Short mmCIF file of C-alpha atoms and ligand atoms in Angstrom, two decimals:
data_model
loop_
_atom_site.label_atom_id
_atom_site.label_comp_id
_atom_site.label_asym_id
_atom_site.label_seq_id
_atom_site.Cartn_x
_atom_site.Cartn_y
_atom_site.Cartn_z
CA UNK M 139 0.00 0.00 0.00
CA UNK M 140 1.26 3.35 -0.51
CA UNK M 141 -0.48 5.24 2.35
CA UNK M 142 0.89 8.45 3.85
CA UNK M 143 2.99 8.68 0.23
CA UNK M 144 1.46 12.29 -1.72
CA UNK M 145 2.01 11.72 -5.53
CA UNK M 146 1.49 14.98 -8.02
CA UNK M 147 0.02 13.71 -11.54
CA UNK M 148 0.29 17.11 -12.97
CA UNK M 149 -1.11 16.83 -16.98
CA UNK M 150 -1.90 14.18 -19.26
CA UNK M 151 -4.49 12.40 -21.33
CA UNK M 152 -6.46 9.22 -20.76
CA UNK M 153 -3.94 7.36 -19.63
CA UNK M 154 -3.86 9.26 -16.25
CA UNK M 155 -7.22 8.32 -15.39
CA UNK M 156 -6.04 5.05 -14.75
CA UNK M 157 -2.85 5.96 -13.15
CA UNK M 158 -4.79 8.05 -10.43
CA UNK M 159 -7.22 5.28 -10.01
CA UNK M 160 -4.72 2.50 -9.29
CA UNK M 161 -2.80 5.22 -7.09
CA UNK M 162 -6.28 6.02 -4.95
CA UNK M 163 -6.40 2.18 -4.58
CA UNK M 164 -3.53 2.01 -3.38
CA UNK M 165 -4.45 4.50 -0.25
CA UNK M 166 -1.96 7.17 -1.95
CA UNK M 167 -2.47 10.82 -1.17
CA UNK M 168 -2.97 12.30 -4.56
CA UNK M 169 -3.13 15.66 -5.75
CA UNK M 170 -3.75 15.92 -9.41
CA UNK M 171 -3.37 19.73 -11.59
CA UNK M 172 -4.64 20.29 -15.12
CA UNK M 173 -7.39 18.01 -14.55
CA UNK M 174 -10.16 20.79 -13.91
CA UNK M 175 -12.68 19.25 -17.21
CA UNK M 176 -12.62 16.25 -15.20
CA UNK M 177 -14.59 15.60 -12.58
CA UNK M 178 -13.07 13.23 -9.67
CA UNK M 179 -14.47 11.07 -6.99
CA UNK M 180 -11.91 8.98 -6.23
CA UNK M 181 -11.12 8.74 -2.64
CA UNK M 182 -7.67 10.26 -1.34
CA UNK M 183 -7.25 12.13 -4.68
CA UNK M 184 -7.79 16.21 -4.61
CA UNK M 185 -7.68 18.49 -7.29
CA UNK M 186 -4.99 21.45 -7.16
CA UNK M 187 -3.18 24.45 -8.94
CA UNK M 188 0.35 24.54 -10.15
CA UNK M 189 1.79 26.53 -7.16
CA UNK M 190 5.27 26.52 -5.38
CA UNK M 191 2.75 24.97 -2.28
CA UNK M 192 1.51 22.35 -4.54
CA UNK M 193 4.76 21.23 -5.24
CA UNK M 194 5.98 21.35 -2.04
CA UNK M 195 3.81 18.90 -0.76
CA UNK M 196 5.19 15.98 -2.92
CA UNK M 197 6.91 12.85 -2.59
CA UNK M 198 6.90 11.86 -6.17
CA UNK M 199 5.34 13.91 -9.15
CA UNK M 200 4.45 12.12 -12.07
CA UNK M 201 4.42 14.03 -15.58
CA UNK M 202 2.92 12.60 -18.93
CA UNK M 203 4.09 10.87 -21.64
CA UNK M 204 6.74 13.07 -23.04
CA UNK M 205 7.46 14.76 -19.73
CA UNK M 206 7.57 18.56 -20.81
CA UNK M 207 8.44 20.24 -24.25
CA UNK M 208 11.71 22.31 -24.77
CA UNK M 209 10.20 25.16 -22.48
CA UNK M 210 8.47 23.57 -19.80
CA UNK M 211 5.25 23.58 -20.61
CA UNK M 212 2.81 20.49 -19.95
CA UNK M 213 0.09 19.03 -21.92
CA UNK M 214 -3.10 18.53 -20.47
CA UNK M 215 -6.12 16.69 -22.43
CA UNK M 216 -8.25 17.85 -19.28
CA UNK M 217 -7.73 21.42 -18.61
CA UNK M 218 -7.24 24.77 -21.16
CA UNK M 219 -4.97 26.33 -18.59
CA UNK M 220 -1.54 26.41 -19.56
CA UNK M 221 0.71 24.33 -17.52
CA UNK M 222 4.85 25.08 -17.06
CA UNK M 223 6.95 23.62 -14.87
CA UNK M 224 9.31 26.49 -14.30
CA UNK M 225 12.85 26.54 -11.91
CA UNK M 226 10.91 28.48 -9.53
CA UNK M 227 8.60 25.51 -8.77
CA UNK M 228 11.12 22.61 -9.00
CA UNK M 229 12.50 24.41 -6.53
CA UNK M 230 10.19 24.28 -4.58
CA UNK M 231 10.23 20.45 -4.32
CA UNK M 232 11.66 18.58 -1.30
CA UNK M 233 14.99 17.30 -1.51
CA UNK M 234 13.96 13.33 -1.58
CA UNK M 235 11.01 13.97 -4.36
CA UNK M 236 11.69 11.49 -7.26
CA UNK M 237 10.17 12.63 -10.88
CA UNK M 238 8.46 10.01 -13.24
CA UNK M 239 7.88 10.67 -17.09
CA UNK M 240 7.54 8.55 -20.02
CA UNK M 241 10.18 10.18 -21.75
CA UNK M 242 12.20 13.80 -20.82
CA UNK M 243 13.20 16.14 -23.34
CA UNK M 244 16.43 18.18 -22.55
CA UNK M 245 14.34 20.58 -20.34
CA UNK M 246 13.51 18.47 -17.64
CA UNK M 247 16.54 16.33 -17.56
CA UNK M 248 18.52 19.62 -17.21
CA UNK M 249 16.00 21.01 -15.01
CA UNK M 250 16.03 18.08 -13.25
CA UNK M 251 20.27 17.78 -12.50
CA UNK M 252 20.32 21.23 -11.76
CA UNK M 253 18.39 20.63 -9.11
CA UNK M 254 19.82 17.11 -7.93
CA UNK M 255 16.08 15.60 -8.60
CA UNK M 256 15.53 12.12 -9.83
CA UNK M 257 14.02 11.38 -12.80
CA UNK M 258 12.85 8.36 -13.67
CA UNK M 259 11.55 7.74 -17.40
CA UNK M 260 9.32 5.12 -17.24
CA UNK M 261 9.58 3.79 -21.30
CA UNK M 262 12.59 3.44 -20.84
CA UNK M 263 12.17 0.53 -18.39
CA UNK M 264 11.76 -2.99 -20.19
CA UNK M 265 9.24 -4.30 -18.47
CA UNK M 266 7.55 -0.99 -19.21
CA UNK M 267 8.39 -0.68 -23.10
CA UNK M 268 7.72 -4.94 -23.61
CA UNK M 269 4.05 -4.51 -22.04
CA UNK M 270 3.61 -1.26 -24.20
CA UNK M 271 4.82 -2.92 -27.26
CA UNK M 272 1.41 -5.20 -27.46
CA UNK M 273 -0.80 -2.07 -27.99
CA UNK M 274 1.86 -0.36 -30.39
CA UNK M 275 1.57 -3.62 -32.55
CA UNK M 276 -2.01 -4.04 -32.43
CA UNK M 277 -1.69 -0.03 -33.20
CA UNK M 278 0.03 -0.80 -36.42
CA UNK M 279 -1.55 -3.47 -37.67
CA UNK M 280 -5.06 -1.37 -37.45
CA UNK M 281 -2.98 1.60 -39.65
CA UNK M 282 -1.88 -1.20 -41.97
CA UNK M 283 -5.23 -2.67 -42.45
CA UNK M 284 -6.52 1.01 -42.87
CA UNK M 285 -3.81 2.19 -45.46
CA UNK M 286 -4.21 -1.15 -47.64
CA UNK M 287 -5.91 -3.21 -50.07
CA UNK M 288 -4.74 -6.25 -49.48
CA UNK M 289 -4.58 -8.77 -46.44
CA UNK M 290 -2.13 -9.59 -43.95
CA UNK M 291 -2.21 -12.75 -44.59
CA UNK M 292 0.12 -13.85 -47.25
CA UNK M 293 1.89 -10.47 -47.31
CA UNK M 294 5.76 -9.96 -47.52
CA UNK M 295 6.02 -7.91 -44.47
CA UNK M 296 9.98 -5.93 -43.01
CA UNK M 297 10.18 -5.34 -40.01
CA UNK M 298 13.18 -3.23 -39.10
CA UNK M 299 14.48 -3.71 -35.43
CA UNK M 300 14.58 -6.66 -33.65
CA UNK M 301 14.01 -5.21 -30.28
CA UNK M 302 11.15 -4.73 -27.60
CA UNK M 303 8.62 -3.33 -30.30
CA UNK M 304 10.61 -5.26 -33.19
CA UNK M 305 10.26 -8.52 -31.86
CA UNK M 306 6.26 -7.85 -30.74
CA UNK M 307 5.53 -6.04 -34.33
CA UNK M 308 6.87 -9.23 -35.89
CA UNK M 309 5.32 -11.97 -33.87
CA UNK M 310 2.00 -10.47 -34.49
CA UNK M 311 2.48 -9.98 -37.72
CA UNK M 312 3.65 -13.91 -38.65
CA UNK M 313 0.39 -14.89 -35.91
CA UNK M 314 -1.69 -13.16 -38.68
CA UNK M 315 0.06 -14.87 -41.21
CA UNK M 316 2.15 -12.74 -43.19
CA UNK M 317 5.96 -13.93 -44.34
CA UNK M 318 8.17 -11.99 -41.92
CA UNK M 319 11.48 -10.51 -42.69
CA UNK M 320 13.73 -8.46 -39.91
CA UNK M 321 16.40 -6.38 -40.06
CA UNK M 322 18.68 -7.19 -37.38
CA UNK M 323 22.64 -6.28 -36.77
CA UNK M 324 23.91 -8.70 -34.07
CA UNK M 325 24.67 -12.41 -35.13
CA UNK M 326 22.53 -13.68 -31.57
CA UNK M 327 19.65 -11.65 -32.87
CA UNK M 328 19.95 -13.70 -36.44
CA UNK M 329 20.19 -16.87 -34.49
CA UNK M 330 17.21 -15.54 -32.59
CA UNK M 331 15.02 -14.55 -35.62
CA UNK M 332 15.52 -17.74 -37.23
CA UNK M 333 14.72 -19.85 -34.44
CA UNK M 334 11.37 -18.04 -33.58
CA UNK M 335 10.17 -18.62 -37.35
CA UNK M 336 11.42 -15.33 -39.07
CA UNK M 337 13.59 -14.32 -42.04
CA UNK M 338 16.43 -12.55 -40.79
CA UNK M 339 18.54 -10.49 -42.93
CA UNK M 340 21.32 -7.36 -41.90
CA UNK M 341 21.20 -3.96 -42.86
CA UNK M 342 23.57 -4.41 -46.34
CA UNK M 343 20.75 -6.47 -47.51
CA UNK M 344 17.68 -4.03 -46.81
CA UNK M 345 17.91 -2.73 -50.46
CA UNK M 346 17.35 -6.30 -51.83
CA UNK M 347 14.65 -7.37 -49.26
CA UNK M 348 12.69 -3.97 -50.41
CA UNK M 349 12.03 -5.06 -54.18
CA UNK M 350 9.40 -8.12 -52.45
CA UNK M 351 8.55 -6.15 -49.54
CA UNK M 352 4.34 -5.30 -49.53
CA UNK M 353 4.33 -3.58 -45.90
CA UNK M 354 7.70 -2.11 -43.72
CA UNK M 355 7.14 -1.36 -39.64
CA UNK M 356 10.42 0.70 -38.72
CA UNK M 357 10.96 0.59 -35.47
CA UNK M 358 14.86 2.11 -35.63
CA UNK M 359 15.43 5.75 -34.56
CA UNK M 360 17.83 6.57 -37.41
CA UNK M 361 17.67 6.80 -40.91
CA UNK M 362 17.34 3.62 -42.55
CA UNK M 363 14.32 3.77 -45.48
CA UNK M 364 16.96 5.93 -47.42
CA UNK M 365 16.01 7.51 -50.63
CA UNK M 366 17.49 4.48 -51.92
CA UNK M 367 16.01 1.83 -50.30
CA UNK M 368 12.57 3.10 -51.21
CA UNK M 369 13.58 3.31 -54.57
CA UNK M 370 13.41 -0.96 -54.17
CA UNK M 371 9.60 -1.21 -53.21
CA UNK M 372 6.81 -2.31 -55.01
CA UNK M 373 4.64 0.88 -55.95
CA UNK M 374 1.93 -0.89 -53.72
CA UNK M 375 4.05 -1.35 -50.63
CA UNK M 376 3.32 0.79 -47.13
CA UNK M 377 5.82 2.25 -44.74
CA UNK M 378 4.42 2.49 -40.96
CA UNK M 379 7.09 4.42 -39.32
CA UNK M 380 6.81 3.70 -35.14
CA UNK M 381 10.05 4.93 -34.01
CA UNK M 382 10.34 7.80 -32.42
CA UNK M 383 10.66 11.25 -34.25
CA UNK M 384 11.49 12.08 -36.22
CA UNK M 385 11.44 8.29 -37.58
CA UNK M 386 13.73 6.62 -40.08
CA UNK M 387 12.18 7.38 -43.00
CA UNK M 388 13.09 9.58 -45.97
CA UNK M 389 9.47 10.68 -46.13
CA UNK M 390 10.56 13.16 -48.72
CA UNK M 391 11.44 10.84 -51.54
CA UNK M 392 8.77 8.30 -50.22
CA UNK M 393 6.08 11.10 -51.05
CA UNK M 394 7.85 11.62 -54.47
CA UNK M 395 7.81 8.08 -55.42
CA UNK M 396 4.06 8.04 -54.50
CA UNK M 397 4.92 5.24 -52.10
CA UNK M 398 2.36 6.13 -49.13
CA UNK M 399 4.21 6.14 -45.74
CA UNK M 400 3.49 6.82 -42.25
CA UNK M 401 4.79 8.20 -38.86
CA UNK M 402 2.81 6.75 -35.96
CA UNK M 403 4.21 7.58 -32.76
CA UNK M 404 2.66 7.36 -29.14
CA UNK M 405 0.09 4.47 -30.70
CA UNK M 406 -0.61 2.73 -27.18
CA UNK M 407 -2.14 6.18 -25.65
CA UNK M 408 -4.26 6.57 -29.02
CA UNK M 409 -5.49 3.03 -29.53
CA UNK M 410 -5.81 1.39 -25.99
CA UNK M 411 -5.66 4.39 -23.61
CA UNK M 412 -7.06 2.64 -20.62
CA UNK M 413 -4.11 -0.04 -21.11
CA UNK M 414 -1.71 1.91 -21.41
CA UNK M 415 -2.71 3.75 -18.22
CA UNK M 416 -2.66 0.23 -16.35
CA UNK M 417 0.88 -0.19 -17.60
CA UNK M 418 2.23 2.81 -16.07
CA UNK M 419 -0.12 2.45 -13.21
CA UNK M 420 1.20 -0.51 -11.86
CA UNK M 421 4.66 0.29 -12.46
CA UNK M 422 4.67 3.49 -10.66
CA UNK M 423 2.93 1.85 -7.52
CA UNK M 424 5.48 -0.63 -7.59
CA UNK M 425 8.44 1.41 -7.78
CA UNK M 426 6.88 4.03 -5.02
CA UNK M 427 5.93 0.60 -2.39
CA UNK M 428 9.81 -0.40 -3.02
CA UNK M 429 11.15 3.12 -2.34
CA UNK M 430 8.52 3.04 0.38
CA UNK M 431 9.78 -0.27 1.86
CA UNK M 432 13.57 1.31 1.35
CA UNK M 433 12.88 3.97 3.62
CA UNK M 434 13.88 6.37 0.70
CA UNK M 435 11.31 8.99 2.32
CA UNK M 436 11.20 10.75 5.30
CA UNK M 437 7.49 9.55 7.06
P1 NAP E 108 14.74 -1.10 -28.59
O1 NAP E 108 14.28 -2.25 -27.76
O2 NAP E 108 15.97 -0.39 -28.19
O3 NAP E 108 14.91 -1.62 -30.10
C1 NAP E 108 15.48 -0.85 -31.10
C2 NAP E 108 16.04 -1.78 -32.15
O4 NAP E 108 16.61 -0.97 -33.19
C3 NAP E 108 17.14 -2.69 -31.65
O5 NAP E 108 16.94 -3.96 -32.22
C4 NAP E 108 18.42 -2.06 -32.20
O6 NAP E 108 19.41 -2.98 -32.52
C5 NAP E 108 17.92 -1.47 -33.48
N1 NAP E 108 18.75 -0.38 -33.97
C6 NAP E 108 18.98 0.81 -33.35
N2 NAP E 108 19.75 1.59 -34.13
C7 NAP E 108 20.01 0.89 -35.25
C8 NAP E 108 20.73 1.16 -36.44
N3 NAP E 108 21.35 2.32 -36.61
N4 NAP E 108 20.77 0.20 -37.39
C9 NAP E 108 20.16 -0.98 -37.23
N5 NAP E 108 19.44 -1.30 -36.11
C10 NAP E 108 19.37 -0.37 -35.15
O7 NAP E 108 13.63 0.01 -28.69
P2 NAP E 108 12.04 -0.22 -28.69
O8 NAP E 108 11.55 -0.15 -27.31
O9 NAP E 108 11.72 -1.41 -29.53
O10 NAP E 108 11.58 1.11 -29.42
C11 NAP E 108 11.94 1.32 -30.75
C12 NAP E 108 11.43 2.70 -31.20
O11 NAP E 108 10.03 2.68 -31.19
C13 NAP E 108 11.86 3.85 -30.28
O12 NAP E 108 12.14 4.97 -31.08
C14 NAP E 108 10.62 4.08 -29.43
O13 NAP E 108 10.55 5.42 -28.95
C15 NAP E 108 9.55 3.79 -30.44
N6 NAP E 108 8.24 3.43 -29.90
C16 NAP E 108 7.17 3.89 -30.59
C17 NAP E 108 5.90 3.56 -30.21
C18 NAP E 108 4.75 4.08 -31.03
O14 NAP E 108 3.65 4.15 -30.53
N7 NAP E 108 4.98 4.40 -32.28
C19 NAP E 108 5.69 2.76 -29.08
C20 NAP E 108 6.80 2.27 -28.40
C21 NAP E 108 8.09 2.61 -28.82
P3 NAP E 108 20.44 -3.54 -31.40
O15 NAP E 108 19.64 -4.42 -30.51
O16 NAP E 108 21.43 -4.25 -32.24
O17 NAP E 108 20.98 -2.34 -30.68
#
């Protein structure tokens, strides 16, 4: 239980809702700001402004997704007020407060040293990113089905990246049917694609794999679908981009060669909300009840 612990949830969207939910559960004391559209009755949770005071009164703070943007401010799917998390008010925190985000931009990491802080960014986590992997493929494979006239089933599908999205993207995709090629760089990840079914090629091959390929899911955060790559495809083929931005596509020349192509980020808050939510629900409580048990925070 995480009684007598005061988490901030300051912005958001849907996933939140869950967050603060599984937090009142779990007997926290919870203030939430930027959440004045939405009307609460969850026991132990309050509703509050950004103020020095509001800050002051936490033992952990959680921010969304991608924790601020390059100035500070906050999004909030729940309020029209603007929301900034400015020096004044991190300063404001006590010394042992630990910050949660999905993901910090330079702003909040910086803010965050300046002020000794810890951050924690919760996608970065493997447990976290694995779980959130399963709505980011059944994401994809909606945008696919959208974007295409023919079926999974029996396609020629790339999927570049054999990691915690790569490896879900791809296992979904073969369940539906579909002849799976990935792009992977390390000779145990070969080993690894082969064994679980897959075609595994490296990256000096990608240009040869593209002249069969009907649908690509990127999930590496550098440039890989060069200009020349996409030159390969089929005129029919689709690029779903899910890394993060600004993807690894040369959109560009993909938009030249009338090959249609995609950037989907942040898919599990989008298509499964309430999931996602869970996900970062349960983590957080179970981080805060360790650092609880760890005596981490004065009581
Ligand atoms: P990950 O586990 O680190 O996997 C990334 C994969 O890309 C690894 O297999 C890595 O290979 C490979 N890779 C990285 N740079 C490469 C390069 N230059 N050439 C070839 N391969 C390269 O990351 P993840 O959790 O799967 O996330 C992947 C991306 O998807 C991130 O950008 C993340 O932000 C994004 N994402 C998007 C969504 C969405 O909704 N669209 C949801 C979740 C995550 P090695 O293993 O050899 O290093």
């Amino acid at each position: 239980m995480l009684t007598g612990t005061r988490v901030t949830i300051i912005g958001g969207d849907a996933r939140q809702l869950e967050v603060i939910r599984r937090l009142s559960e779990m007997d926290a004391a919870v203030q939430i700001i930027g959440f004045d559209n939405w009307e609460c009755r969850l026991s132990g949770v309050r509703q509050a402004e950004l103020t020095a005071e509001a800050i002051s009164r936490s033992d952990a703070i959680l921010l969304p997704a991608v924790g601020t943007d390059d100035t500070g401010r906050i999004d909030s799917l729940f309020s029209a007020k603007p929301l900034v998390l400015t020096e004044e008010l991190i300063s404001a925190a006590p010394a042992h407060v630990h910050i949660f985000t999905g993901m910090a931009k330079p702003y909040l990491r910086k803010l965050c040293e300046l002020h000794s802080i810890r951050l924690t960014e919760l996608f970065d986590r493997d447990d976290v990113a694995i779980l959130n992997s399963i709505p980011t493929a059944e994401g994809a494979l909606m945008i696919a089905v959208q974007n295409t006239d023919f079926t999974i089933h029996g396609s020629r599908s790339l999927v570049l990246g054999f990691g915690r999205t790569g490896i879900t993207m791809a296992r979904v995709l073969q369940g539906l049917g579909s002849k799976v090629a990935v792009m992977v760089r390390k000779p145990e990840h070969y080993a690894r694609a082969y064994e679980m079914g897959f075609y595994p090629f490296y990256p000096n091959s990608l240009a040869d794999e593209a002249i069969q390929a009907d649908l690509i899911f990127n999930t590496i955060p550098s440039l890989v679908l060069t200009a020349n790559v996409i030159a390969k495809l089929p005129a029919h083929a689709f690029i779903l981009d899910l890394a993060s931005k600004p993807g690894g596509t040369d959109f560009r020349y993909a938009e030249k060669r009338g090959i249609k192509a995609m950037l989907a980020p942040g898919l599990p808050g989008i298509v499964a909300p309430r999931t996602a939510g869970k996900i970062i629900g349960e983590t957080l409580s179970q981080l805060l009840t360790e650092e609880q048990g760890n005596g981490r925070r004065p009581t």
